[in-house]
GROMACS .gro file of C-alpha atoms in nm:
model
  404
    1MET     CA    1  -2.366  -8.432   3.013
    2PRO     CA    2  -2.002  -8.554   3.025
    3PHE     CA    3  -1.700  -8.327   3.052
    4PHE     CA    4  -1.402  -8.317   2.816
    5SER     CA    5  -1.065  -8.160   2.889
    6TYR     CA    6  -0.885  -8.004   2.595
    7LYS     CA    7  -0.566  -7.835   2.492
    8ALA     CA    8  -0.595  -7.588   2.205
    9VAL     CA    9  -0.420  -7.297   2.033
   10ASN     CA   10  -0.591  -6.964   1.957
   11HIS     CA   11  -0.529  -6.734   1.659
   12LYS     CA   12  -0.245  -6.560   1.845
   13GLY     CA   13  -0.064  -6.890   1.904
   14ALA     CA   14  -0.133  -6.899   2.278
   15VAL     CA   15  -0.197  -7.241   2.434
   16ILE     CA   16  -0.534  -7.268   2.608
   17LYS     CA   17  -0.642  -7.549   2.840
   18GLY     CA   18  -0.997  -7.592   2.956
   19LEU     CA   19  -1.306  -7.801   3.013
   20VAL     CA   20  -1.612  -7.829   2.794
   21GLU     CA   21  -1.943  -7.998   2.869
   22SER     CA   22  -2.101  -8.169   2.570
   23ALA     CA   23  -2.305  -8.472   2.460
   24ASP     CA   24  -2.008  -8.660   2.311
   25MET     CA   25  -1.651  -8.609   2.198
   26ASP     CA   26  -1.746  -8.506   1.842
   27SER     CA   27  -1.983  -8.238   1.976
   28ALA     CA   28  -1.718  -8.118   2.221
   29TYR     CA   29  -1.463  -8.098   1.938
   30SER     CA   30  -1.707  -7.898   1.724
   31ASP     CA   31  -1.782  -7.658   2.011
   32ILE     CA   32  -1.412  -7.588   2.063
   33VAL     CA   33  -1.344  -7.538   1.691
   34SER     CA   34  -1.650  -7.311   1.656
   35ALA     CA   35  -1.503  -7.098   1.934
   36GLY     CA   36  -1.210  -7.018   1.703
   37LEU     CA   37  -0.956  -7.257   1.857
   38ASN     CA   38  -0.735  -7.522   1.697
   39VAL     CA   39  -0.757  -7.842   1.901
   40VAL     CA   40  -0.428  -8.007   1.997
   41ASN     CA   41  -0.582  -8.289   2.200
   42ILE     CA   42  -0.909  -8.368   2.372
   43LYS     CA   43  -1.014  -8.644   2.610
   44ARG     CA   44  -1.302  -8.751   2.832
   45THR     CA   45  -1.250  -8.666   3.199
   46ASN     CA   46  -1.411  -8.775   3.524
   47ASP     CA   47  -1.743  -8.590   3.548
   48TYR     CA   48  -1.732  -8.535   3.924
   49ILE     CA   49  -1.372  -8.413   3.926
   50ALA     CA   50  -1.443  -8.188   3.627
   51SER     CA   51  -1.756  -8.045   3.791
   52VAL     CA   52  -1.564  -7.967   4.113
   53ALA     CA   53  -1.275  -7.818   3.914
   54ASN     CA   54  -1.519  -7.598   3.720
   55LYS     CA   55  -1.675  -7.469   4.042
   56LEU     CA   56  -1.336  -7.400   4.199
   57ARG     CA   57  -1.220  -7.210   3.892
   58ALA     CA   58  -1.546  -7.014   3.882
   59ARG     CA   59  -1.476  -6.890   4.236
   60LYS     CA   60  -1.177  -6.701   4.101
   61VAL     CA   61  -1.430  -6.452   3.965
   62ASN     CA   62  -1.551  -6.254   4.265
   63ARG     CA   63  -1.853  -6.030   4.295
   64LYS     CA   64  -1.645  -5.713   4.242
   65ASP     CA   65  -1.542  -5.841   3.897
   66ILE     CA   66  -1.907  -5.895   3.803
   67ILE     CA   67  -2.008  -5.551   3.938
   68GLU     CA   68  -1.733  -5.378   3.740
   69PHE     CA   69  -1.826  -5.575   3.425
   70ALA     CA   70  -2.198  -5.490   3.457
   71ASN     CA   71  -2.133  -5.122   3.524
   72ASN     CA   72  -1.885  -5.078   3.240
   73LEU     CA   73  -2.093  -5.276   2.990
   74SER     CA   74  -2.401  -5.070   3.079
   75LEU     CA   75  -2.213  -4.743   3.018
   76MET     CA   76  -2.067  -4.867   2.687
   77LEU     CA   77  -2.406  -4.982   2.558
   78LYS     CA   78  -2.562  -4.646   2.655
   79ALA     CA   79  -2.288  -4.478   2.450
   80GLY     CA   80  -2.398  -4.679   2.146
   81ILE     CA   81  -2.102  -4.919   2.133
   82PRO     CA   82  -2.196  -5.261   1.986
   83ILE     CA   83  -2.210  -5.536   2.245
   84THR     CA   84  -1.940  -5.745   2.073
   85THR     CA   85  -1.699  -5.450   2.075
   86ALA     CA   86  -1.786  -5.372   2.436
   87VAL     CA   87  -1.728  -5.730   2.555
   88SER     CA   88  -1.403  -5.749   2.356
   89ASP     CA   89  -1.272  -5.426   2.514
   90LEU     CA   90  -1.371  -5.540   2.864
   91ALA     CA   91  -1.201  -5.876   2.810
   92GLU     CA   92  -0.879  -5.703   2.709
   93THR     CA   93  -0.876  -5.474   3.014
   94THR     CA   94  -0.978  -5.720   3.287
   95GLU     CA   95  -0.701  -5.833   3.523
   96ASN     CA   96  -0.865  -6.162   3.623
   97LYS     CA   97  -0.719  -6.423   3.387
   98TYR     CA   98  -1.000  -6.676   3.429
   99PHE     CA   99  -1.267  -6.408   3.383
  100LYS     CA  100  -1.083  -6.284   3.075
  101GLU     CA  101  -1.088  -6.637   2.932
  102LYS     CA  102  -1.463  -6.661   2.995
  103LEU     CA  103  -1.533  -6.319   2.842
  104LEU     CA  104  -1.345  -6.418   2.526
  105SER     CA  105  -1.547  -6.739   2.512
  106MET     CA  106  -1.866  -6.532   2.551
  107LEU     CA  107  -1.747  -6.300   2.275
  108ARG     CA  108  -1.703  -6.592   2.035
  109MET     CA  109  -2.058  -6.710   2.111
  110LEU     CA  110  -2.194  -6.358   2.047
  111ILE     CA  111  -2.009  -6.335   1.714
  112LEU     CA  112  -2.161  -6.669   1.613
  113GLY     CA  113  -2.508  -6.521   1.672
  114SER     CA  114  -2.603  -6.624   2.027
  115ARG     CA  115  -2.823  -6.392   2.235
  116PHE     CA  116  -2.648  -6.215   2.520
  117SER     CA  117  -2.894  -6.360   2.775
  118ASP     CA  118  -2.819  -6.714   2.647
  119VAL     CA  119  -2.446  -6.649   2.670
  120ILE     CA  120  -2.484  -6.528   3.030
  121ALA     CA  121  -2.706  -6.829   3.114
  122GLU     CA  122  -2.432  -7.061   2.985
  123ASN     CA  123  -2.202  -6.921   3.255
  124LYS     CA  124  -2.423  -6.959   3.564
  125LEU     CA  125  -2.124  -7.066   3.772
  126ILE     CA  126  -1.987  -6.712   3.733
  127PHE     CA  127  -2.297  -6.494   3.710
  128PRO     CA  128  -2.554  -6.506   3.995
  129ASP     CA  129  -2.904  -6.628   3.915
  130ILE     CA  130  -3.055  -6.282   3.969
  131PHE     CA  131  -2.805  -6.136   3.717
  132VAL     CA  132  -2.910  -6.393   3.456
  133ARG     CA  133  -3.279  -6.316   3.510
  134LEU     CA  134  -3.232  -5.938   3.491
  135VAL     CA  135  -3.033  -5.963   3.168
  136LYS     CA  136  -3.306  -6.179   3.014
  137VAL     CA  137  -3.578  -5.931   3.119
  138GLY     CA  138  -3.371  -5.637   2.989
  139GLU     CA  139  -3.318  -5.808   2.654
  140GLU     CA  140  -3.689  -5.882   2.619
  141THR     CA  141  -3.791  -5.524   2.706
  142GLY     CA  142  -3.516  -5.357   2.504
  143SER     CA  143  -3.352  -5.195   2.807
  144ILE     CA  144  -3.049  -5.417   2.854
  145GLU     CA  145  -2.826  -5.127   2.963
  146ARG     CA  146  -3.067  -5.035   3.244
  147SER     CA  147  -3.092  -5.397   3.355
  148LEU     CA  148  -2.712  -5.420   3.372
  149SER     CA  149  -2.697  -5.098   3.575
  150ASP     CA  150  -2.967  -5.226   3.813
  151ALA     CA  151  -2.783  -5.557   3.845
  152ALA     CA  152  -2.460  -5.374   3.934
  153VAL     CA  153  -2.637  -5.171   4.205
  154HIS     CA  154  -2.802  -5.484   4.342
  155LEU     CA  155  -2.479  -5.685   4.352
  156GLN     CA  156  -2.300  -5.394   4.521
  157ARG     CA  157  -2.565  -5.392   4.793
  158MET     CA  158  -2.523  -5.767   4.837
  159GLU     CA  159  -2.147  -5.714   4.861
  160ASP     CA  160  -2.200  -5.446   5.127
  161LEU     CA  161  -2.435  -5.681   5.311
  162ASN     CA  162  -2.176  -5.961   5.319
  163ALA     CA  163  -1.903  -5.720   5.424
  164THR     CA  164  -2.119  -5.592   5.710
  165ILE     CA  165  -2.189  -5.945   5.835
  166LYS     CA  166  -1.820  -6.038   5.823
  167ARG     CA  167  -1.732  -5.721   6.014
  168ALA     CA  168  -1.999  -5.799   6.273
  169LEU     CA  169  -1.863  -6.148   6.336
  170ILE     CA  170  -1.492  -6.061   6.358
  171TYR     CA  171  -1.495  -5.949   6.722
  172PRO     CA  172  -1.714  -6.230   6.865
  173VAL     CA  173  -1.514  -6.500   6.684
  174PHE     CA  174  -1.182  -6.345   6.791
  175ALA     CA  175  -1.299  -6.306   7.153
  176ILE     CA  176  -1.429  -6.663   7.176
  177ILE     CA  177  -1.114  -6.814   7.020
  178THR     CA  178  -0.876  -6.619   7.245
  179THR     CA  179  -1.082  -6.696   7.559
  180MET     CA  180  -1.101  -7.067   7.485
  181SER     CA  181  -0.731  -7.075   7.395
  182ALA     CA  182  -0.634  -6.912   7.727
  183LEU     CA  183  -0.857  -7.152   7.921
  184PHE     CA  184  -0.720  -7.452   7.731
  185PHE     CA  185  -0.361  -7.338   7.804
  186TRP     CA  186  -0.442  -7.309   8.177
  187LEU     CA  187  -0.607  -7.650   8.197
  188VAL     CA  188  -0.346  -7.841   7.992
  189TYR     CA  189  -0.019  -7.670   8.087
  190VAL     CA  190  -0.037  -7.450   8.399
  191LEU     CA  191  -0.289  -7.633   8.619
  192PRO     CA  192  -0.123  -7.980   8.610
  193LYS     CA  193   0.208  -7.833   8.732
  194LEU     CA  194   0.043  -7.656   9.026
  195ILE     CA  195  -0.162  -7.962   9.122
  196SER     CA  196   0.147  -8.189   9.106
  197VAL     CA  197   0.308  -7.964   9.371
  198PHE     CA  198   0.004  -8.008   9.597
  199LYS     CA  199   0.015  -8.386   9.556
  200GLU     CA  200   0.387  -8.403   9.638
  201MET     CA  201   0.317  -8.224   9.965
  202GLY     CA  202   0.048  -8.474  10.057
  203LEU     CA  203  -0.228  -8.218  10.083
  204GLU     CA  204  -0.589  -8.331  10.106
  205LEU     CA  205  -0.756  -8.183   9.802
  206PRO     CA  206  -1.111  -8.042   9.830
  207ILE     CA  207  -1.390  -8.129   9.586
  208GLN     CA  208  -1.340  -7.809   9.381
  209THR     CA  209  -0.975  -7.895   9.321
  210ARG     CA  210  -1.052  -8.259   9.240
  211ILE     CA  211  -1.303  -8.141   8.978
  212LEU     CA  212  -1.034  -7.918   8.827
  213ILE     CA  213  -0.796  -8.216   8.820
  214TYR     CA  214  -1.055  -8.426   8.639
  215ILE     CA  215  -1.118  -8.151   8.382
  216SER     CA  216  -0.743  -8.094   8.338
  217ASN     CA  217  -0.676  -8.467   8.289
  218PHE     CA  218  -0.959  -8.492   8.037
  219CYS     CA  219  -0.825  -8.192   7.839
  220SER     CA  220  -0.473  -8.335   7.842
  221SER     CA  221  -0.584  -8.683   7.732
  222TYR     CA  222  -0.857  -8.589   7.483
  223TRP     CA  223  -0.742  -8.249   7.357
  224TYR     CA  224  -0.809  -8.358   6.997
  225LEU     CA  225  -1.177  -8.419   7.079
  226ILE     CA  226  -1.205  -8.066   7.217
  227LEU     CA  227  -1.050  -7.922   6.900
  228LEU     CA  228  -1.283  -8.132   6.683
  229PHE     CA  229  -1.596  -8.040   6.883
  230PRO     CA  230  -1.673  -7.706   6.704
  231PHE     CA  231  -1.626  -7.876   6.366
  232ALA     CA  232  -1.855  -8.163   6.473
  233VAL     CA  233  -2.124  -7.915   6.582
  234PHE     CA  234  -2.095  -7.734   6.249
  235VAL     CA  235  -2.130  -8.061   6.053
  236PHE     CA  236  -2.421  -8.171   6.273
  237ILE     CA  237  -2.611  -7.846   6.203
  238LYS     CA  238  -2.536  -7.882   5.832
  239LEU     CA  239  -2.675  -8.236   5.835
  240LEU     CA  240  -2.988  -8.118   6.016
  241ARG     CA  241  -3.038  -7.855   5.746
  242GLN     CA  242  -3.017  -8.120   5.476
  243LYS     CA  243  -3.341  -8.278   5.599
  244LYS     CA  244  -3.661  -8.091   5.530
  245GLU     CA  245  -3.815  -8.209   5.859
  246THR     CA  246  -3.544  -8.046   6.074
  247ARG     CA  247  -3.435  -7.755   5.852
  248TYR     CA  248  -3.729  -7.538   5.958
  249TYR     CA  249  -3.645  -7.576   6.329
  250VAL     CA  250  -3.275  -7.502   6.276
  251ASP     CA  251  -3.358  -7.186   6.079
  252SER     CA  252  -3.617  -7.086   6.339
  253TRP     CA  253  -3.357  -7.125   6.612
  254LYS     CA  254  -3.112  -6.905   6.416
  255ILE     CA  255  -3.350  -6.606   6.406
  256LYS     CA  256  -3.435  -6.644   6.777
  257MET     CA  257  -3.086  -6.700   6.918
  258PRO     CA  258  -2.986  -6.417   7.157
  259ILE     CA  259  -2.758  -6.146   7.011
  260ILE     CA  260  -2.685  -6.339   6.689
  261LYS     CA  261  -3.050  -6.303   6.587
  262HIS     CA  262  -2.993  -5.928   6.538
  263ILE     CA  263  -2.750  -6.009   6.257
  264ILE     CA  264  -2.934  -6.299   6.094
  265TYR     CA  265  -3.284  -6.151   6.115
  266ASN     CA  266  -3.185  -5.807   5.981
  267LYS     CA  267  -2.979  -5.974   5.709
  268LEU     CA  268  -3.281  -6.179   5.594
  269LEU     CA  269  -3.506  -5.871   5.590
  270ALA     CA  270  -3.245  -5.674   5.396
  271LEU     CA  271  -3.208  -5.961   5.150
  272PHE     CA  272  -3.586  -5.999   5.107
  273THR     CA  273  -3.653  -5.630   5.047
  274GLU     CA  274  -3.351  -5.586   4.818
  275GLN     CA  275  -3.441  -5.887   4.604
  276MET     CA  276  -3.802  -5.767   4.580
  277ARG     CA  277  -3.681  -5.417   4.487
  278ILE     CA  278  -3.464  -5.531   4.198
  279LEU     CA  279  -3.725  -5.775   4.066
  280THR     CA  280  -4.000  -5.510   4.088
  281VAL     CA  281  -3.782  -5.260   3.901
  282ALA     CA  282  -3.720  -5.525   3.634
  283GLY     CA  283  -4.096  -5.554   3.581
  284ILE     CA  284  -4.130  -5.914   3.702
  285THR     CA  285  -4.475  -6.000   3.841
  286VAL     CA  286  -4.520  -6.016   4.217
  287ASP     CA  287  -4.596  -6.390   4.229
  288ARG     CA  288  -4.290  -6.470   4.014
  289SER     CA  289  -4.075  -6.237   4.224
  290LEU     CA  290  -4.185  -6.410   4.544
  291THR     CA  291  -4.105  -6.749   4.392
  292ILE     CA  292  -3.753  -6.634   4.302
  293VAL     CA  293  -3.694  -6.474   4.644
  294ALA     CA  294  -3.819  -6.789   4.822
  295GLU     CA  295  -3.554  -6.988   4.635
  296LEU     CA  296  -3.275  -6.741   4.714
  297ILE     CA  297  -3.353  -6.638   5.075
  298GLY     CA  298  -3.176  -6.938   5.234
  299ASN     CA  299  -3.399  -6.964   5.543
  300ASP     CA  300  -3.684  -7.216   5.562
  301VAL     CA  301  -3.893  -7.000   5.799
  302PHE     CA  302  -3.891  -6.711   5.550
  303THR     CA  303  -3.933  -6.949   5.255
  304ARG     CA  304  -4.253  -7.095   5.400
  305ALA     CA  305  -4.387  -6.749   5.487
  306ILE     CA  306  -4.312  -6.620   5.134
  307ASP     CA  307  -4.467  -6.925   4.965
  308ASP     CA  308  -4.781  -6.897   5.178
  309SER     CA  309  -4.802  -6.522   5.106
  310LYS     CA  310  -4.773  -6.592   4.733
  311GLU     CA  311  -5.070  -6.829   4.750
  312SER     CA  312  -5.274  -6.564   4.933
  313ILE     CA  313  -5.182  -6.302   4.671
  314LEU     CA  314  -5.283  -6.535   4.387
  315ALA     CA  315  -5.614  -6.583   4.570
  316GLY     CA  316  -5.674  -6.206   4.560
  317SER     CA  317  -5.507  -6.062   4.872
  318ARG     CA  318  -5.289  -5.751   4.874
  319ILE     CA  319  -4.915  -5.806   4.920
  320SER     CA  320  -4.920  -5.623   5.255
  321GLU     CA  321  -5.219  -5.826   5.380
  322ALA     CA  322  -5.057  -6.155   5.278
  323LEU     CA  323  -4.725  -6.072   5.448
  324LYS     CA  324  -4.899  -5.936   5.759
  325LYS     CA  325  -5.019  -6.287   5.848
  326HIS     CA  326  -4.662  -6.396   5.920
  327LYS     CA  327  -4.470  -6.274   6.225
  328VAL     CA  328  -4.134  -6.283   6.046
  329PHE     CA  329  -4.234  -5.966   5.861
  330PRO     CA  330  -4.236  -5.671   6.105
  331PRO     CA  331  -4.516  -5.407   6.097
  332MET     CA  332  -4.285  -5.152   5.933
  333VAL     CA  333  -4.239  -5.378   5.628
  334THR     CA  334  -4.612  -5.437   5.580
  335ARG     CA  335  -4.693  -5.066   5.634
  336MET     CA  336  -4.439  -4.949   5.376
  337ILE     CA  337  -4.554  -5.211   5.125
  338TYR     CA  338  -4.917  -5.103   5.181
  339VAL     CA  339  -4.820  -4.742   5.105
  340GLY     CA  340  -4.635  -4.858   4.794
  341GLU     CA  341  -4.937  -5.057   4.674
  342THR     CA  342  -5.182  -4.771   4.721
  343SER     CA  343  -4.954  -4.503   4.575
  344GLY     CA  344  -4.799  -4.707   4.294
  345THR     CA  345  -4.447  -4.664   4.435
  346LEU     CA  346  -4.377  -5.022   4.541
  347ASP     CA  347  -4.023  -5.020   4.402
  348GLU     CA  348  -3.942  -4.702   4.599
  349GLN     CA  349  -4.078  -4.851   4.921
  350PHE     CA  350  -3.870  -5.166   4.875
  351ASP     CA  351  -3.570  -4.944   4.804
  352TYR     CA  352  -3.627  -4.754   5.129
  353LEU     CA  353  -3.672  -5.077   5.328
  354SER     CA  354  -3.359  -5.229   5.175
  355GLU     CA  355  -3.151  -4.924   5.267
  356PHE     CA  356  -3.309  -4.915   5.614
  357TYR     CA  357  -3.224  -5.276   5.701
  358LEU     CA  358  -2.876  -5.252   5.550
  359LYS     CA  359  -2.815  -4.946   5.770
  360LYS     CA  360  -2.966  -5.124   6.070
  361LEU     CA  361  -2.741  -5.425   6.011
  362ASP     CA  362  -2.439  -5.195   5.987
  363ASP     CA  363  -2.536  -5.033   6.321
  364VAL     CA  364  -2.574  -5.377   6.481
  365SER     CA  365  -2.231  -5.482   6.353
  366GLN     CA  366  -2.074  -5.176   6.516
  367LYS     CA  367  -2.258  -5.230   6.845
  368LEU     CA  368  -2.216  -5.607   6.857
  369GLY     CA  369  -1.876  -5.581   7.021
  370LYS     CA  370  -2.021  -5.374   7.306
  371MET     CA  371  -2.316  -5.614   7.337
  372ILE     CA  372  -2.108  -5.929   7.358
  373GLU     CA  373  -1.815  -5.789   7.558
  374PRO     CA  374  -1.991  -5.801   7.901
  375ILE     CA  375  -2.100  -6.161   7.837
  376ILE     CA  376  -1.747  -6.270   7.745
  377ILE     CA  377  -1.593  -6.083   8.039
  378GLY     CA  378  -1.850  -6.236   8.274
  379LEU     CA  379  -1.786  -6.584   8.136
  380ILE     CA  380  -1.410  -6.543   8.168
  381GLY     CA  381  -1.455  -6.412   8.523
  382ILE     CA  382  -1.669  -6.710   8.630
  383ILE     CA  383  -1.433  -6.967   8.475
  384PHE     CA  384  -1.118  -6.822   8.626
  385ALA     CA  385  -1.292  -6.759   8.960
  386LEU     CA  386  -1.368  -7.133   8.979
  387ILE     CA  387  -1.006  -7.213   8.890
  388ILE     CA  388  -0.873  -6.970   9.153
  389VAL     CA  389  -1.111  -7.103   9.421
  390GLY     CA  390  -1.000  -7.458   9.339
  391LEU     CA  391  -0.636  -7.355   9.383
  392LEU     CA  392  -0.679  -7.136   9.690
  393PHE     CA  393  -0.818  -7.412   9.912
  394PRO     CA  394  -0.502  -7.627   9.891
  395ILE     CA  395  -0.283  -7.318   9.933
  396TYR     CA  396  -0.481  -7.220  10.241
  397GLU     CA  397  -0.435  -7.571  10.383
  398LEU     CA  398  -0.061  -7.555  10.304
  399VAL     CA  399  -0.026  -7.220  10.481
  400SER     CA  400  -0.221  -7.356  10.781
  401LYS     CA  401   0.016  -7.655  10.809
  402LEU     CA  402   0.324  -7.435  10.785
  403GLY     CA  403   0.175  -7.210  11.055
  404LYS     CA  404   0.136  -7.505  11.291
   0.00000   0.00000   0.00000
């Protein structure tokens, strides 16, 4: 549907600008008026630009805002406060201006009689898919406050997971950037000056030094290509992941790559078990849960394994037996799930596994610096040893000539 940009005034006299998606201009006008706003002007806007602008604005609402909203709304509903009053109070107290605007829009929809799950579904750019699903399940079962509380716990775990991954990657990225920067400085600035001195003295340069000269000249002439290389590799991998034929192999390589696999693999296991935990708690069937997780996992190797396991489960297999056929699921996962199936505590087993892999990922993030430090030091040592050897041969020849 097309987008329309509008300028309107609310009941307090404040000017509000925004975008609305509707079938035509008359429908868009009606939607804005029904939201309690007086339209000043409205016009059709470029759909692509409007879609991008909507997504960029939605990013202003971070996960912490959603967690706080879910937690507070759950507590207010448990206390018996009507949902319209609760949303109104939360809108007034939130510090995020864009989120406040969206909450007020949601409040107007609730006052007009919309279901809370429908209101949340209308704002999928802000609320994660799992949040939308949990709210819908909670509304259908009459336990919306519990669903909101579960959603808050789940989103907090996802926030902790992302924070752990970022912390794990800080040192390797910093070490690689500083090492490459030092090497680039040597090759482009220091080395040419030293080599020019050797040339002026008419020294015969050995093969090691000539190789260094070639590398130095290349870096000086094509420095922009070197700076663009990491970006080109990133784009190339992204393009490979766009094609279904190559995506599986890229994702397989990610979970097998030395050192980095400890982060990616444990992250995927933590994500799988946490998503299964929250969906099991919400009362969603196993096959539906696996379908949702397969869509959210973000790794084609795991997606194929989950889809195949779902088919086996629909054919009559236990969850543990279906997962056991795939090597991506370690024995501990299948054992714990088997215990959960036989004892009727599947949600508790998924909870334990989620906590276990989150803790394991946190341990890996703390140890990653120690794991990668010897490799970086060794790499730096080899590179600078080659540079020093290339420079020592001409110096040795110079000293020999002076001695004669």
